[in-house]
Coordinates of C-alpha atoms and ligand atoms in Angstrom, one line a residue:
X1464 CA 147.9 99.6 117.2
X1465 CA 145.3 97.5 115.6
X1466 CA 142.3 99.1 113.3
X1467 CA 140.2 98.5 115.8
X1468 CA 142.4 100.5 118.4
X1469 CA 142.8 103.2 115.6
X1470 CA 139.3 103.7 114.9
X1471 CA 138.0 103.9 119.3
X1472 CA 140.6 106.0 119.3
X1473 CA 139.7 108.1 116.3
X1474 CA 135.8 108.5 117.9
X1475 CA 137.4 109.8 121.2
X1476 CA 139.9 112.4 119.4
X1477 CA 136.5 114.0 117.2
X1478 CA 134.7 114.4 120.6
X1479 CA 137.8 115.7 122.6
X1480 CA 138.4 118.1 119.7
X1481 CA 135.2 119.3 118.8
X1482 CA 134.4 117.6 115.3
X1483 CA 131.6 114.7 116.3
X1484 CA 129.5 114.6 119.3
X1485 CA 126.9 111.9 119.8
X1486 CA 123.1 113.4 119.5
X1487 CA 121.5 114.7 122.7
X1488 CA 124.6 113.4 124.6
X1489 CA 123.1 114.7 128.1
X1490 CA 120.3 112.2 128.0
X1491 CA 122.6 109.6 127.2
X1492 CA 122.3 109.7 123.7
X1493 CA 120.0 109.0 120.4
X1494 CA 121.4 106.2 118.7
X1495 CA 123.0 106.4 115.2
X1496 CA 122.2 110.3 115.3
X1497 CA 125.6 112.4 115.6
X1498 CA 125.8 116.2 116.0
X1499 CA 128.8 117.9 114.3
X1500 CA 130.6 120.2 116.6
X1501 CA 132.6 123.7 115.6
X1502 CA 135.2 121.8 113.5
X1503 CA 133.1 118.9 112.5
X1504 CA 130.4 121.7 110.8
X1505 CA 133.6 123.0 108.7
X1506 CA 135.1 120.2 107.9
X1507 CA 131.8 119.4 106.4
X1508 CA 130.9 122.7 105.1
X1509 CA 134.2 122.8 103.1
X1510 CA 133.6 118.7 101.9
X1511 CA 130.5 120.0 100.5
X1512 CA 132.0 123.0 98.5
X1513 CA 134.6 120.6 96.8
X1514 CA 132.0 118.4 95.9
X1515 CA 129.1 121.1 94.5
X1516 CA 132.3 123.1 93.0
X1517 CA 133.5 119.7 90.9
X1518 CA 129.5 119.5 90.2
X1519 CA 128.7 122.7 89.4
X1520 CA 131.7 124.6 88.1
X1521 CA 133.6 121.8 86.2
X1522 CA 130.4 120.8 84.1
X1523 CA 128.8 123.8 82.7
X1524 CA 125.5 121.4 81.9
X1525 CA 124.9 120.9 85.8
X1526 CA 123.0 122.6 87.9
X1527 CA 122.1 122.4 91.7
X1528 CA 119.0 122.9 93.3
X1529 CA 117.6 122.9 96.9
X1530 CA 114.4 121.0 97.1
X1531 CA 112.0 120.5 100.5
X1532 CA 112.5 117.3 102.8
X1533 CA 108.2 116.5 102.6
X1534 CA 107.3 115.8 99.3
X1535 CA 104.0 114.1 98.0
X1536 CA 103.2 110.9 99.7
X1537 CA 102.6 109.5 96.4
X1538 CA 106.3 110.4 95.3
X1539 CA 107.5 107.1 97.2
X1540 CA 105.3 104.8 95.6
X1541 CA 106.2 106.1 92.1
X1542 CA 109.9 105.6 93.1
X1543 CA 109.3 102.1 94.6
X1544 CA 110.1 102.9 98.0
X1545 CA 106.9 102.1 99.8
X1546 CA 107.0 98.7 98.0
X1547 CA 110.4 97.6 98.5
X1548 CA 112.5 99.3 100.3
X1549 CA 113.2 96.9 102.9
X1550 CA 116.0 95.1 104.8
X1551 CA 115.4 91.8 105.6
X1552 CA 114.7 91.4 109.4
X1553 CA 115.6 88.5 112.0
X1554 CA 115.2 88.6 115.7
X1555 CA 116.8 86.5 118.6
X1556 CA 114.1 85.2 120.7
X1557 CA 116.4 84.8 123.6
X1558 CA 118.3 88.0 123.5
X1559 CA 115.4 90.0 121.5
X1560 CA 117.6 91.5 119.7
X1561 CA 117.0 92.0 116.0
X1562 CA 119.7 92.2 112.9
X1563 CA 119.3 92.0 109.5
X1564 CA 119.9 88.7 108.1
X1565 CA 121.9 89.9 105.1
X1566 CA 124.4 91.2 107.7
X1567 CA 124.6 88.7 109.7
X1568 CA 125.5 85.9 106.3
X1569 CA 128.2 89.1 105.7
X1570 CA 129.9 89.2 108.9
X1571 CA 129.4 85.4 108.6
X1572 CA 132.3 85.7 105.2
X1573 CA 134.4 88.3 106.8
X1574 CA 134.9 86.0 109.4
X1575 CA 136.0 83.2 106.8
X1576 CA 138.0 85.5 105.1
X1577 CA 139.9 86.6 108.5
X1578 CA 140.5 82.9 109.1
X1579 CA 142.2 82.3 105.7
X1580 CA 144.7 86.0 105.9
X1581 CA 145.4 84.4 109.9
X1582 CA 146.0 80.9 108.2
X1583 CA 148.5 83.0 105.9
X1584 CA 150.3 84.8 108.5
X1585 CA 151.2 81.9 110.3
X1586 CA 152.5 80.4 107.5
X1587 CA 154.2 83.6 106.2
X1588 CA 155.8 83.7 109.9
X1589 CA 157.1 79.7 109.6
X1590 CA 158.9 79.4 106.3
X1591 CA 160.3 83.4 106.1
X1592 CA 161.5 84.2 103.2
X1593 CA 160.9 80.8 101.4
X1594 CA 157.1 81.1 101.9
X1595 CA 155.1 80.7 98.0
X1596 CA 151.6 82.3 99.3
X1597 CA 149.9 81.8 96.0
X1598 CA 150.6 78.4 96.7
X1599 CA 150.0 78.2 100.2
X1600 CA 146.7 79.4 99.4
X1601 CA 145.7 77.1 96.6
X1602 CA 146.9 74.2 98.3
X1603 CA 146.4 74.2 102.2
X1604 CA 143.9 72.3 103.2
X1605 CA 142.6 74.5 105.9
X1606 CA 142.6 77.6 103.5
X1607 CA 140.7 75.6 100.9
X1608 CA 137.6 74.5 104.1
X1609 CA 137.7 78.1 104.8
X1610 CA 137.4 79.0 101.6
X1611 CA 134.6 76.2 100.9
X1612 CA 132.4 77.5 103.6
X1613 CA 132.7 80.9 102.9
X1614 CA 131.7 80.7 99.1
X1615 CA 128.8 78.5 99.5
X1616 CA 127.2 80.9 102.1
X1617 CA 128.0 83.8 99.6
X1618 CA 126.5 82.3 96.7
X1619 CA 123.4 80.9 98.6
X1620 CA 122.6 84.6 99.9
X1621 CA 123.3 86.3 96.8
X1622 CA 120.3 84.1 94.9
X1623 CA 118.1 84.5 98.2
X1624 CA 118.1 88.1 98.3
X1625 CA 118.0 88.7 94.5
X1626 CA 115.2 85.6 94.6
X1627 CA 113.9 87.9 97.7
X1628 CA 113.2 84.4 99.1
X1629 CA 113.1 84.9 103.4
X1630 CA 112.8 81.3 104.1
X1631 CA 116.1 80.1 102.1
X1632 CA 117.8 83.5 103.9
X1633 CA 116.7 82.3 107.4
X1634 CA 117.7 78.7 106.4
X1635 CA 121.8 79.6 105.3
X1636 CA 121.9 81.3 108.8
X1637 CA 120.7 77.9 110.9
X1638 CA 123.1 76.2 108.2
X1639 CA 125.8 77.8 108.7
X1640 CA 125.1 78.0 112.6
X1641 CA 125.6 81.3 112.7
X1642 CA 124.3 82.1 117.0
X1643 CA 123.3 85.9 118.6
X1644 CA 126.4 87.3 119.3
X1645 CA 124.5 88.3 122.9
X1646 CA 122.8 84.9 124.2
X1647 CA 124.9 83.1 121.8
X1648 CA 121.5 81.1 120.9
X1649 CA 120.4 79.9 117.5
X1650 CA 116.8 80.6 118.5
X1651 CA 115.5 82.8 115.1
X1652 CA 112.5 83.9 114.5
X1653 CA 111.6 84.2 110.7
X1654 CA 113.1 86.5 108.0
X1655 CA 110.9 89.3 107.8
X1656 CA 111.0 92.7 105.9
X1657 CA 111.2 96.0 107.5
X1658 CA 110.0 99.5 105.2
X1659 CA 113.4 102.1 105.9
X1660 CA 111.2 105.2 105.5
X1661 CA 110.4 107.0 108.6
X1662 CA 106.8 108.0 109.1
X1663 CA 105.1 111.7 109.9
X1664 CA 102.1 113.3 109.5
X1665 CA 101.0 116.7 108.2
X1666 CA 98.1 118.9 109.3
X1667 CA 96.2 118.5 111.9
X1668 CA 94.0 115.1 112.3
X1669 CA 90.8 117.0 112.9
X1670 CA 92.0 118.3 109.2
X1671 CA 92.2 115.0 107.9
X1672 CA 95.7 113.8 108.8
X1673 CA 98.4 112.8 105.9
X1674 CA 100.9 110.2 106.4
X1675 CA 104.0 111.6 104.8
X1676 CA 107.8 110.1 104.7
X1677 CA 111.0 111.6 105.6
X1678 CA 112.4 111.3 102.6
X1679 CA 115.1 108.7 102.4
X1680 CA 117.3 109.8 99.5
X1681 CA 117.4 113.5 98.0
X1682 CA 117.3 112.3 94.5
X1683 CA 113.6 112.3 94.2
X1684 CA 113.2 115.7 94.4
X1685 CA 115.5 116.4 92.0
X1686 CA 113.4 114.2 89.4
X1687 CA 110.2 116.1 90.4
X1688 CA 111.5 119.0 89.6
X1689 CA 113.1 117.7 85.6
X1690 CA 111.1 119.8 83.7
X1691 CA 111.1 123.0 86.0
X1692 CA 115.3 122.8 86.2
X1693 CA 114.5 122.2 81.9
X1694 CA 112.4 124.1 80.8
X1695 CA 113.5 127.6 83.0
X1696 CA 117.2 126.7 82.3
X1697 CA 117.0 126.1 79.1
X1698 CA 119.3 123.0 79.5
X1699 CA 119.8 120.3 77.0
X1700 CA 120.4 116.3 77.4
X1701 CA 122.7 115.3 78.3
X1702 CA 122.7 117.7 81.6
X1703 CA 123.0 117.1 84.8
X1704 CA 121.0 118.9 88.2
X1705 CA 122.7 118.5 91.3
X1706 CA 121.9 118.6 95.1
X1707 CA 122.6 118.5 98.8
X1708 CA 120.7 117.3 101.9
X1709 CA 119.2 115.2 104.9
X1710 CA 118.2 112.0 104.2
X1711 CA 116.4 110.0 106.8
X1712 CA 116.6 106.1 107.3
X1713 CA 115.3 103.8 110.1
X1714 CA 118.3 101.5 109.8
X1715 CA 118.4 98.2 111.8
X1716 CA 122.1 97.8 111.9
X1717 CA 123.3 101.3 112.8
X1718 CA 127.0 101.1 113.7
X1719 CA 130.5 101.9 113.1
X1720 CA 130.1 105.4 114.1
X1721 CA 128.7 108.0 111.5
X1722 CA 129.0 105.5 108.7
X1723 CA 125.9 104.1 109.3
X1724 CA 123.2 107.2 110.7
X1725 CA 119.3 107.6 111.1
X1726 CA 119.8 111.0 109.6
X1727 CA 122.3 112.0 107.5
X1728 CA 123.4 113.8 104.5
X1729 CA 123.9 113.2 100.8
X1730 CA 125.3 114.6 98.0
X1731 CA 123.5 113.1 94.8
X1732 CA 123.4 114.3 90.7
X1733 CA 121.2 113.2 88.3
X1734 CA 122.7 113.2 84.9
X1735 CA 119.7 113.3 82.3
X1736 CA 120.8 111.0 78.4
X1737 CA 119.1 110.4 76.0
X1738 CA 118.1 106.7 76.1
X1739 CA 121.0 103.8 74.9
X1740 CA 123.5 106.8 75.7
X1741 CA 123.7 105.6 79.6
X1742 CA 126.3 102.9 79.5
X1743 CA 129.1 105.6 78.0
X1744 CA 127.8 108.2 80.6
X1745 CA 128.0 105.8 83.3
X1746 CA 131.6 104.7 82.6
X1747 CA 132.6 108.2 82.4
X1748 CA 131.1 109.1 85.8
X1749 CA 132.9 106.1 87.2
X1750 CA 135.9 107.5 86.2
X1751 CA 135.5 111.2 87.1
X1752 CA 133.8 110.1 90.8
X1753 CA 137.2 108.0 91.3
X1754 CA 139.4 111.0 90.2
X1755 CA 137.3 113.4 92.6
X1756 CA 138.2 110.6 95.7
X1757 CA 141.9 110.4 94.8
X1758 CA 142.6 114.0 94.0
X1759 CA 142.5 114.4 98.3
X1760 CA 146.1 112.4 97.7
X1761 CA 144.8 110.0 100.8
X1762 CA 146.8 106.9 98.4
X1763 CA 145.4 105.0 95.4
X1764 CA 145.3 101.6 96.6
X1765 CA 142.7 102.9 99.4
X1766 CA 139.9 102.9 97.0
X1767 CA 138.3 100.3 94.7
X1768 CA 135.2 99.7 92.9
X1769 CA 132.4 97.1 94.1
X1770 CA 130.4 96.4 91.0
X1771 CA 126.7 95.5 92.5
X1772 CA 125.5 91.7 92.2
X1773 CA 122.1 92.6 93.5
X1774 CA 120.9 95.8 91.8
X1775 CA 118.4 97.8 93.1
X1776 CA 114.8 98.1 91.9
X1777 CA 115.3 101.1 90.0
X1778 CA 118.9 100.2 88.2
X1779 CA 120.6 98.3 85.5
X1780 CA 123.7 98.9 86.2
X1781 CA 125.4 100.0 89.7
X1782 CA 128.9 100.2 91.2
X1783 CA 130.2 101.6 94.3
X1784 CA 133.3 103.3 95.2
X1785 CA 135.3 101.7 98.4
X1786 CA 137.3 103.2 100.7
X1787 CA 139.7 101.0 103.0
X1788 CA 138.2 102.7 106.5
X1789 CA 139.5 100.9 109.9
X1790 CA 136.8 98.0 109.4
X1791 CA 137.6 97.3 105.8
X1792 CA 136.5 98.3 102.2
X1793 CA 133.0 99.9 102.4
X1794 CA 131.3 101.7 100.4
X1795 CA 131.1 105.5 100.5
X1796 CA 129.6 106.5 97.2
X1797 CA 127.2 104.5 94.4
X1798 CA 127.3 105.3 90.5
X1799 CA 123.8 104.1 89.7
X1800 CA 122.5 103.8 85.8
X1801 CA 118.6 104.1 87.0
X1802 CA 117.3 103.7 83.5
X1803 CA 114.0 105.6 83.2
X1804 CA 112.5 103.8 86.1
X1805 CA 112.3 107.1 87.8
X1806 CA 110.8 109.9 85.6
X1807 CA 108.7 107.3 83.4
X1808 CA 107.1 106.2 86.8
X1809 CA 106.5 109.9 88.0
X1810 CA 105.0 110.7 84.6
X1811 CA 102.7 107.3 85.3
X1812 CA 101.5 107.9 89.2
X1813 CA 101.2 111.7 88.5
X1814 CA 99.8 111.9 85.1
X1815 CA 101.4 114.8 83.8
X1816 CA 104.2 114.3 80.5
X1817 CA 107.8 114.1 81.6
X1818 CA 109.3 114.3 78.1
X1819 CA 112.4 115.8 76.6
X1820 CA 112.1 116.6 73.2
X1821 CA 115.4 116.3 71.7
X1822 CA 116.0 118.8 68.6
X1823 CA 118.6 116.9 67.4
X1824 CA 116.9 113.8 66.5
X1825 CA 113.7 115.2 66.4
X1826 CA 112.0 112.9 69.1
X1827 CA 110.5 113.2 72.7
X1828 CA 111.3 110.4 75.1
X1829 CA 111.4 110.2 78.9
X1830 CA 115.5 110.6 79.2
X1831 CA 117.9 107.5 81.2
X1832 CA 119.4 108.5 84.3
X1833 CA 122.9 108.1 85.2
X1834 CA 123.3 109.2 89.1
X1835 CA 126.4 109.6 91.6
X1836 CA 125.3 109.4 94.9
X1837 CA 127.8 109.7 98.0
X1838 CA 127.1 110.4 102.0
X1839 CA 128.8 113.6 103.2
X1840 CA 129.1 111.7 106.7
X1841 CA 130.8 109.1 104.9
X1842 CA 132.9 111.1 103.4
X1843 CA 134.0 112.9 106.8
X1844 CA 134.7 109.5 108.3
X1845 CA 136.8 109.0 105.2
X1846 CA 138.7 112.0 105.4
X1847 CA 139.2 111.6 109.8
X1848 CA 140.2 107.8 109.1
X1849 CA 143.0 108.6 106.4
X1850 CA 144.2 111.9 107.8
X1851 CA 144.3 110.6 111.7
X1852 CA 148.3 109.8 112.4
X1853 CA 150.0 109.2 115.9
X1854 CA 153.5 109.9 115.3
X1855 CA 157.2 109.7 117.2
X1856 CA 159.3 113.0 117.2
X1857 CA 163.3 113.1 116.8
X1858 CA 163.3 114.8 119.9
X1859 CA 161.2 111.6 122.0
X1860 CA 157.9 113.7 122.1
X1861 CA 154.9 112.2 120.1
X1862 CA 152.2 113.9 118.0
X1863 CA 148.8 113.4 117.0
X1864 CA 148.0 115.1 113.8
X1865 CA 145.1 115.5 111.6
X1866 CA 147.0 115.3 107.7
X1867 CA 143.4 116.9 106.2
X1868 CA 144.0 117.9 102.7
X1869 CA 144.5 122.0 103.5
X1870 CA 141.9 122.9 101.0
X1871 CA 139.0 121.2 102.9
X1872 CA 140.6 121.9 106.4
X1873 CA 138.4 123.5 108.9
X1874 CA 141.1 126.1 110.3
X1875 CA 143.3 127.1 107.6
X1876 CA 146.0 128.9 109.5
X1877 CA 146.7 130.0 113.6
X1878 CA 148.2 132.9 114.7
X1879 CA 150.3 132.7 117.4
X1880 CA 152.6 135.6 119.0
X1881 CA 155.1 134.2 120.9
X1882 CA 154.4 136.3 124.3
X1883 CA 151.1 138.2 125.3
X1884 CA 153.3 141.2 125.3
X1885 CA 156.1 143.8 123.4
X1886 CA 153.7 144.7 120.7
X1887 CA 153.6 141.2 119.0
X1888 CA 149.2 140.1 119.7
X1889 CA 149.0 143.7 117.7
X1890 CA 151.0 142.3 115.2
X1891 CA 148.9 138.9 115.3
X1892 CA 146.0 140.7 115.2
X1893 CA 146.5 142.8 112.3
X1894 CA 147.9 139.4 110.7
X1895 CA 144.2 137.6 111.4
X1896 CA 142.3 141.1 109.8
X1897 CA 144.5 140.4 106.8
X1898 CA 142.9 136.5 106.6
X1899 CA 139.7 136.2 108.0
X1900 CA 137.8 138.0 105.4
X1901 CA 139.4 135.1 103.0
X1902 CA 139.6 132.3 106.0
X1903 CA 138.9 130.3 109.0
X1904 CA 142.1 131.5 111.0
X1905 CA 142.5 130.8 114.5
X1906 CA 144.4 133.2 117.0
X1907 CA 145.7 131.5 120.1
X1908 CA 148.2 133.2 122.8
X1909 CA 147.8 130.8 125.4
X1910 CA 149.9 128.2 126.9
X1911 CA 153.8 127.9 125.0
X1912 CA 154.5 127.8 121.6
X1913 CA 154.9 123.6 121.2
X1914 CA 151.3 123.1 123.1
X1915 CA 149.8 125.4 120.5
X1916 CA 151.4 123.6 118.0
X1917 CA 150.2 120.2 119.0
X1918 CA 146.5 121.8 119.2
X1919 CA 147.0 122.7 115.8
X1920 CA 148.3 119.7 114.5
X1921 CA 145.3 117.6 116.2
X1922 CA 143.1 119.7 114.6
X1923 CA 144.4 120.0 111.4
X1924 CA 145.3 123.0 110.6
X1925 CA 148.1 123.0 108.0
X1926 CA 149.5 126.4 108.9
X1927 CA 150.8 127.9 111.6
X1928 CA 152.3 131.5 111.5
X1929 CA 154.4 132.7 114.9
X1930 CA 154.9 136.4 115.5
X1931 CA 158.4 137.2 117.3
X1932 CA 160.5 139.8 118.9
X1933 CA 162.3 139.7 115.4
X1934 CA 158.3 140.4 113.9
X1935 CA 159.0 144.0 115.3
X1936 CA 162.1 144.7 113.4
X1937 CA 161.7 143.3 109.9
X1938 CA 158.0 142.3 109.4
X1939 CA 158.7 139.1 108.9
X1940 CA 157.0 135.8 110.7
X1941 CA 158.1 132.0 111.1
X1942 CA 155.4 129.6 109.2
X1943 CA 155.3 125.9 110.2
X1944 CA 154.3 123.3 108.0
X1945 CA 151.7 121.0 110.0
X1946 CA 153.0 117.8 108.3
X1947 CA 156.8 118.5 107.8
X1948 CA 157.1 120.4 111.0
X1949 CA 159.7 122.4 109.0
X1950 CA 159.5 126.4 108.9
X1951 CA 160.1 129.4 106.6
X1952 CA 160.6 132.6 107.7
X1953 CA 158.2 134.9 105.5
X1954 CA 157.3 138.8 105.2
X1955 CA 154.3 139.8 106.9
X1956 CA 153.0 140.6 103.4
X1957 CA 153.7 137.9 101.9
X1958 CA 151.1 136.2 103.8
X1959 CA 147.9 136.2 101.9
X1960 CA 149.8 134.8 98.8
X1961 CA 151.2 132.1 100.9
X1962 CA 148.2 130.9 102.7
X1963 CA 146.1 131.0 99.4
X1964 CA 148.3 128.6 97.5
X1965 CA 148.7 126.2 100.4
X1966 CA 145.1 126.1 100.7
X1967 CA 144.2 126.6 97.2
X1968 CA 140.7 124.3 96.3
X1969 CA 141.5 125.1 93.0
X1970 CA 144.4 122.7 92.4
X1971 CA 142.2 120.5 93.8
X1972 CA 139.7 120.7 91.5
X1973 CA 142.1 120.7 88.7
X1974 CA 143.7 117.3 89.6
X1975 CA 140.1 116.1 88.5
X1976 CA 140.3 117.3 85.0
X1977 CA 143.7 116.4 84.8
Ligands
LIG66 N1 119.8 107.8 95.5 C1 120.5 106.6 95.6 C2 120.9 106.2 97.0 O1 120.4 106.8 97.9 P1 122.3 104.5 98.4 O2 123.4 103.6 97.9 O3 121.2 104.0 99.2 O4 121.8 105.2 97.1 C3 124.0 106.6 98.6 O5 123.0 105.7 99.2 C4 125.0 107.0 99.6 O6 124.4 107.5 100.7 C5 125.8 105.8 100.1 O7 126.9 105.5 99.3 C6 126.3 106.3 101.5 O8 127.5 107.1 101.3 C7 125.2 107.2 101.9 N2 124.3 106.6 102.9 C8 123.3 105.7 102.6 N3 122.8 105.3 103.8 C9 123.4 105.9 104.8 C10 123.3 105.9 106.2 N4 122.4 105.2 106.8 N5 124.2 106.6 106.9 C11 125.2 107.4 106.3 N6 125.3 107.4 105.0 C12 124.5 106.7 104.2

């Protein structure tokens, strides 16, 4: 099966089992705007509790807050987003469709790059065990015209966009002949740039109507609110405040699912240090963000780190943490060292003194910013991508199972008596009232016992428990392992023990600070 298989196949097995559905599905659909189903919403419910637990609870200087989508219109010019937060724009006059022009130069090199690893295969597949691929691709000609064309359009758009020069942009796309993948024209229009911040207005217009912005990142409310979280928490730099919520976009290029949404969510902490401290704290929240990713145990080698060429208006230092999804490496989170750009600017555009005074050195200065910032949609497509498996039984059946970590699983255990009859859904029942206070458990009596075992595996849920006739003599049950197939038999009281260390978040969390 290739990726691309994988991943249809992956969209189709979220909507068949209740996890993604697209937005407003019986008028065809919103674009880039997803609706989470019954599993979906725990999924992300529980993705969003590992992630404010290793915030919150780990670091006793961070603390979360909840602040409104409308703020201040004036907020987004202070944080430069009226001014330049743009994506640079091209249409196709033939097909009238429009792209952005940095994508279009990316999906330009990943098609080099595909060119040189199908070069390399070929190869690899001629000489067999003989084959010398650092060789090969040092010295084959093809590899190196590949390779030629590939890095001259990468280094001509990296200066263009940090240059934010739209002419040269437009001109590496007719250079590198890159057509409309609809009319397959080269007829471009100019590179123009396109604000990402959806519009609204407040009050009525006989009122004096207010343009106001969706806001298209959380973090600004949480610098709004510095001296409120200081000041009545009596916190002290460094610290960190912490926070989770919609964030609203009008992306050009929306694709590939819920990576790329219109609304979506993020999970985003500010850590407040005093200034020259940020390189140290930005190192260390490189490290503990890439801890947080591998503690889920999806493999090592399917993350790496993308440090930024271009850097944002607001930072002076940036890198993002990759995951290895079905299309590639992309990024899923950004550690961002924002300087003071932030709170220096709200204390300019609002005139009121954001300061810290710092009893240690006996100054007040407007502190540096070190932020994580990570999309919980991201982070669901990360955990569906990594945990979907198709797999071939001994016995010639095949499986599709969702390996979710248990701890952010959305059903944590089924019940199952084996027949609707004898006594045993009492004893199933009386088994659910011992978990559900604790759990999301699911009872299911229908259909026979390998069906429910197969719903269960394709939703994920890492235990199954299966009440028998010997249930009524000796209390006891058979639990199934969702990824080892393999079962215990287990007291009836035993349970609550079992279930709670399988499931434990805890030894999740504590692989962090390991
Ligand atoms: N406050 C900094 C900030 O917003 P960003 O790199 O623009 O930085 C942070 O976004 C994270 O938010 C990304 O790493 C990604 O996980 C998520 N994100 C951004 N745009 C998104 C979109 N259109 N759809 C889904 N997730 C998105």
């Amino acid at each position: 099966m290739t990726q691309e298989e994988l991943f249809k196949k992956l969209i189709a097995h979220s909507k068949e089992y209740g996890f993604i559905f697209p937005s407003s599905e019986i008028y065809d659909g919103l674009s880039a705007v997803y609706d989470y189903g019954q599993l979906g919403v725990e999924l992300k419910n529980n993705i969003k509790k590992y992630w404010w637990d290793a915030m919150t609870r780990l670091h006793e200087n961070i603390v979360g807050i909840d602040a409104a989508i409308f703020m201040h219109p004036r907020v987004w010019e202070a944080s430069g987003h009226v001014g330049a937060f743009n994506d640079p724009l091209i249409d196709n006059r033939d097909s009238k469709k429009r792209y952005r022009a940095d994508v279009l130069l990316e999906d330009y090199i990943a098609k080099q790059d595909e060119k040189i690893e199908k070069e390399v295969e070929k190869a690899r597949k001629r000489f067999g065990d003989s084959f010398d691929e650092a060789l090969f691709r040092q010295t084959n000609p093809r590899v190196a015209e590949h390779r030629a064309k590939r890095d001259a359009v990468h280094d001509r758009m990296v200066k263009a966009l940090q240059d934010n020069d739209l002419q040269e942009l437009r001109q590496i796309i007719l250079d590198a002949e890159i057509v409309c993948p609809i009319s397959g024209t080269r007829n471009w229009t100019e590179v123009r740039q396109f604000n990402l911040m959806f519009e609204t207005k407040i009050g009525s217009v006989s009122e004096g109507a207010n343009t106001i912005y969706l806001r298209p990142e959380t973090a600004q409310g949480i610098f709004v609110n510095f001296l409120n979280v200081q000041k009545t928490g009596r916190m002290k730099i460094p610290f960190g405040i912490a926070q989770i919520g919609k964030a609203f976009r009008n992306e050009i290029v929306a694709r590939q699912f819920i990576f790329r949404m219109r609304e979506f969510e993020q999970m985003e902490m500010q850590f407040f240090v005093r200034p020259g401290d940020e390189m140290n704290w930005f190192n260390y929240w490189r490290e503990t963000r890439m801890k947080w990713h591998r503690a889920l145990g999806f493999g090592d080698d399917k993350y790496r780190f993308h440090d930024h060429e271009k850097l944002a208006h607001y930072a002076n230092a940036a890198t993002d943490v990759e995951f290895e999804f079905p299309f590639g490496f992309k990024e899923v989170e950004g550690i961002h060292s924002r300087t003071d750009f932030d709170l220096g600017n709200h204390q300019k555009f609002s005139g009121k003194k954001i300061q810290y005074f710092d009893t240690e050195t006996g100054e007040s200065y407007v502190p540096y910013v070190v932020e994580t910032s990570i999309g919980v949609d991201r982070m669901v497509l990360q955990v569906l991508s990594a945990a979907y498996k198709e797999e071939q039984l001994e016995n010639g059946e095949s499986r599709v199972v969702l390996s979710i970590p248990a701890a952010i699983a959305p059903v944590k255990a089924a019940v199952l008596p084996l027949v609707k009859k004898d006594g045993l859904p009492e004893i199933a029942h009386r088994i659910m009232d011992s978990l559900k206070y604790d759990y999301n458990v699911q009872y299911d009596e229908k259909d026979s016992i390998g069906k429910r075992y197969r719903r269960q595996d394709a939703i994920g849920t890492p235990l199954c428990i299966t009440v028998d006739h010997q249930s009524l003599e000796d209390a006891t049950v058979t639990v199934r392992h969702r990824d080892s197939m393999q079962q215990q038999r287990v007291a009836i009281a035993e349970l609550p023990a079992l279930v709670a260390d399988e499931v434990s978040l805890k030894k999740l969390l504590e692989k962090i600070m390991a």
